[in-house]
CSV table of C-alpha atoms in Angstrom, one decimal:
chain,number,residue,atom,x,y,z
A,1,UNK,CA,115.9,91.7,83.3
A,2,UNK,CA,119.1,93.7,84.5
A,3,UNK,CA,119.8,97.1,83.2
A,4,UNK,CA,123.6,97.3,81.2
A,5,UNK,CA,123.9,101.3,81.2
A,6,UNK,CA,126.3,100.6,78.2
A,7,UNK,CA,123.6,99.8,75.9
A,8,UNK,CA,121.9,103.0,76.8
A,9,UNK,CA,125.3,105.1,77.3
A,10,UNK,CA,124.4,106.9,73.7
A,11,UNK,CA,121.9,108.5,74.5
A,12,UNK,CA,122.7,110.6,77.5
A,13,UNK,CA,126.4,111.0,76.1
A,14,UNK,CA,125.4,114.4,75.6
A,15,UNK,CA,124.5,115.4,78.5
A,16,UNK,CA,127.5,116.7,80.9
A,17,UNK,CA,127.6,113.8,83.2
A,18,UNK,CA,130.0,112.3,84.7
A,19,UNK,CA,130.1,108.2,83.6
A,20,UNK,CA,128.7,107.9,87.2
A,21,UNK,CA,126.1,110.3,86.8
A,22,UNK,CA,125.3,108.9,83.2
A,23,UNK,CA,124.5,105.2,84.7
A,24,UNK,CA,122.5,106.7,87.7
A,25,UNK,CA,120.2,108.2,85.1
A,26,UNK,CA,119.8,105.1,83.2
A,27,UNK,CA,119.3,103.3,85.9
A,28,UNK,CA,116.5,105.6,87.3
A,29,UNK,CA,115.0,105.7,84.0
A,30,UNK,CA,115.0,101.8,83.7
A,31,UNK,CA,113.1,101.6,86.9
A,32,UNK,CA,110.4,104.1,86.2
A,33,UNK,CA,110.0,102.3,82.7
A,34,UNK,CA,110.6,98.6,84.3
A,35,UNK,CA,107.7,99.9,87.1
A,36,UNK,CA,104.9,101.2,84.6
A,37,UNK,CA,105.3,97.7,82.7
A,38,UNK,CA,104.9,96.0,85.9
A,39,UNK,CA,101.9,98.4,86.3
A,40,UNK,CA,100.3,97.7,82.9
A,41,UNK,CA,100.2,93.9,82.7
A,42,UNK,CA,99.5,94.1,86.9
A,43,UNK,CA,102.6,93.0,88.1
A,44,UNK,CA,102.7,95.3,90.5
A,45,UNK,CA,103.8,93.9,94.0
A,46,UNK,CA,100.8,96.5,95.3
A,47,UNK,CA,98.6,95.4,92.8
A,48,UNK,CA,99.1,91.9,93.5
A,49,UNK,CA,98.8,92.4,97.4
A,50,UNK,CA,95.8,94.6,96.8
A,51,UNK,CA,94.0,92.1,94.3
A,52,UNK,CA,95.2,89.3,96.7
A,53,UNK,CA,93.6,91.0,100.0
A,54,UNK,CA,90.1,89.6,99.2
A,55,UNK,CA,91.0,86.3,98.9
A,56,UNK,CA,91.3,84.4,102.5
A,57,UNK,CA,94.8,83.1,102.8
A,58,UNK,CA,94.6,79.0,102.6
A,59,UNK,CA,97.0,76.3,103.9
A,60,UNK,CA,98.7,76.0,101.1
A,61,UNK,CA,99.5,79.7,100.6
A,62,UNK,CA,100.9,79.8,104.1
A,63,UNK,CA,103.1,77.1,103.4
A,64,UNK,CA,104.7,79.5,100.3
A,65,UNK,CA,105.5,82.4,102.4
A,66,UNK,CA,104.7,84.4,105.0
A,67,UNK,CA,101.1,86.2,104.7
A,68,UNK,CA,100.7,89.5,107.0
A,69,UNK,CA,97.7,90.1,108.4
A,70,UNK,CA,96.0,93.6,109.3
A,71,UNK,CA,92.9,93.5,109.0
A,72,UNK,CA,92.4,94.3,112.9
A,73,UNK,CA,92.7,98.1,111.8
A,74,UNK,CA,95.1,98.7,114.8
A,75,UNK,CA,97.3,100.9,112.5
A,76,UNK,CA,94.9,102.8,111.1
A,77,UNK,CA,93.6,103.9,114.4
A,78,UNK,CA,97.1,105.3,115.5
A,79,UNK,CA,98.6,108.6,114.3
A,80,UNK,CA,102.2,108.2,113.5
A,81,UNK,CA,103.1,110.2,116.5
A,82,UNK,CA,101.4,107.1,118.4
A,83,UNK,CA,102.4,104.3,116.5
A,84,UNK,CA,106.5,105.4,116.5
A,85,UNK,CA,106.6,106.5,120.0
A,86,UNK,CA,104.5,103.8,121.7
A,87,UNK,CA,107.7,102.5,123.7
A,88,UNK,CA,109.7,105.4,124.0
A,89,UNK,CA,107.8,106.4,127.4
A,90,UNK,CA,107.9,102.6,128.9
A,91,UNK,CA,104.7,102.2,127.2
């Protein structure tokens, strides 16, 4: 679904916004809303990763898109310090 801020446009009419400022707010209010019904019926793209992380990635799911692997914990070893500056020095 897409957000029309002129649907919504009565209710922050009273507020002293600019028409800019007005479909800002609806905007950020249609995401936060959008986001916790993604969240209740686990739609979620972290929720789908994170239920998704148990299961072993199969030929077929490779051939649907990309699959990113981490399990070698080599970022979670690193503090952000390393990990952002590892080739500033050469290294």
């Amino acid at each position: 679904m897409t957000c029309n801020p002129d649907e919504f446009r009565h209710l922050v009419e009273g507020f002293d916004l600019s028409v800019e400022r007005q479909d800002e707010l609806i905007h950020t209010v249609w995401n936060v809303m959008e986001n916790a019904i993604d969240r209740a019926w686990r739609d979620d793209p972290v929720q789908v990763a994170l239920a998704s992380k148990d299961a072993p990635a199969t030929e077929g799911d490779l051939r649907e898109g990309p699959v990113v692997d981490l399990g070698k914990d080599e970022y979670r070893t690193k503090t952000l310090r390393e990990t952002f500056n590892k080739n500033k020095d050469g290294g």
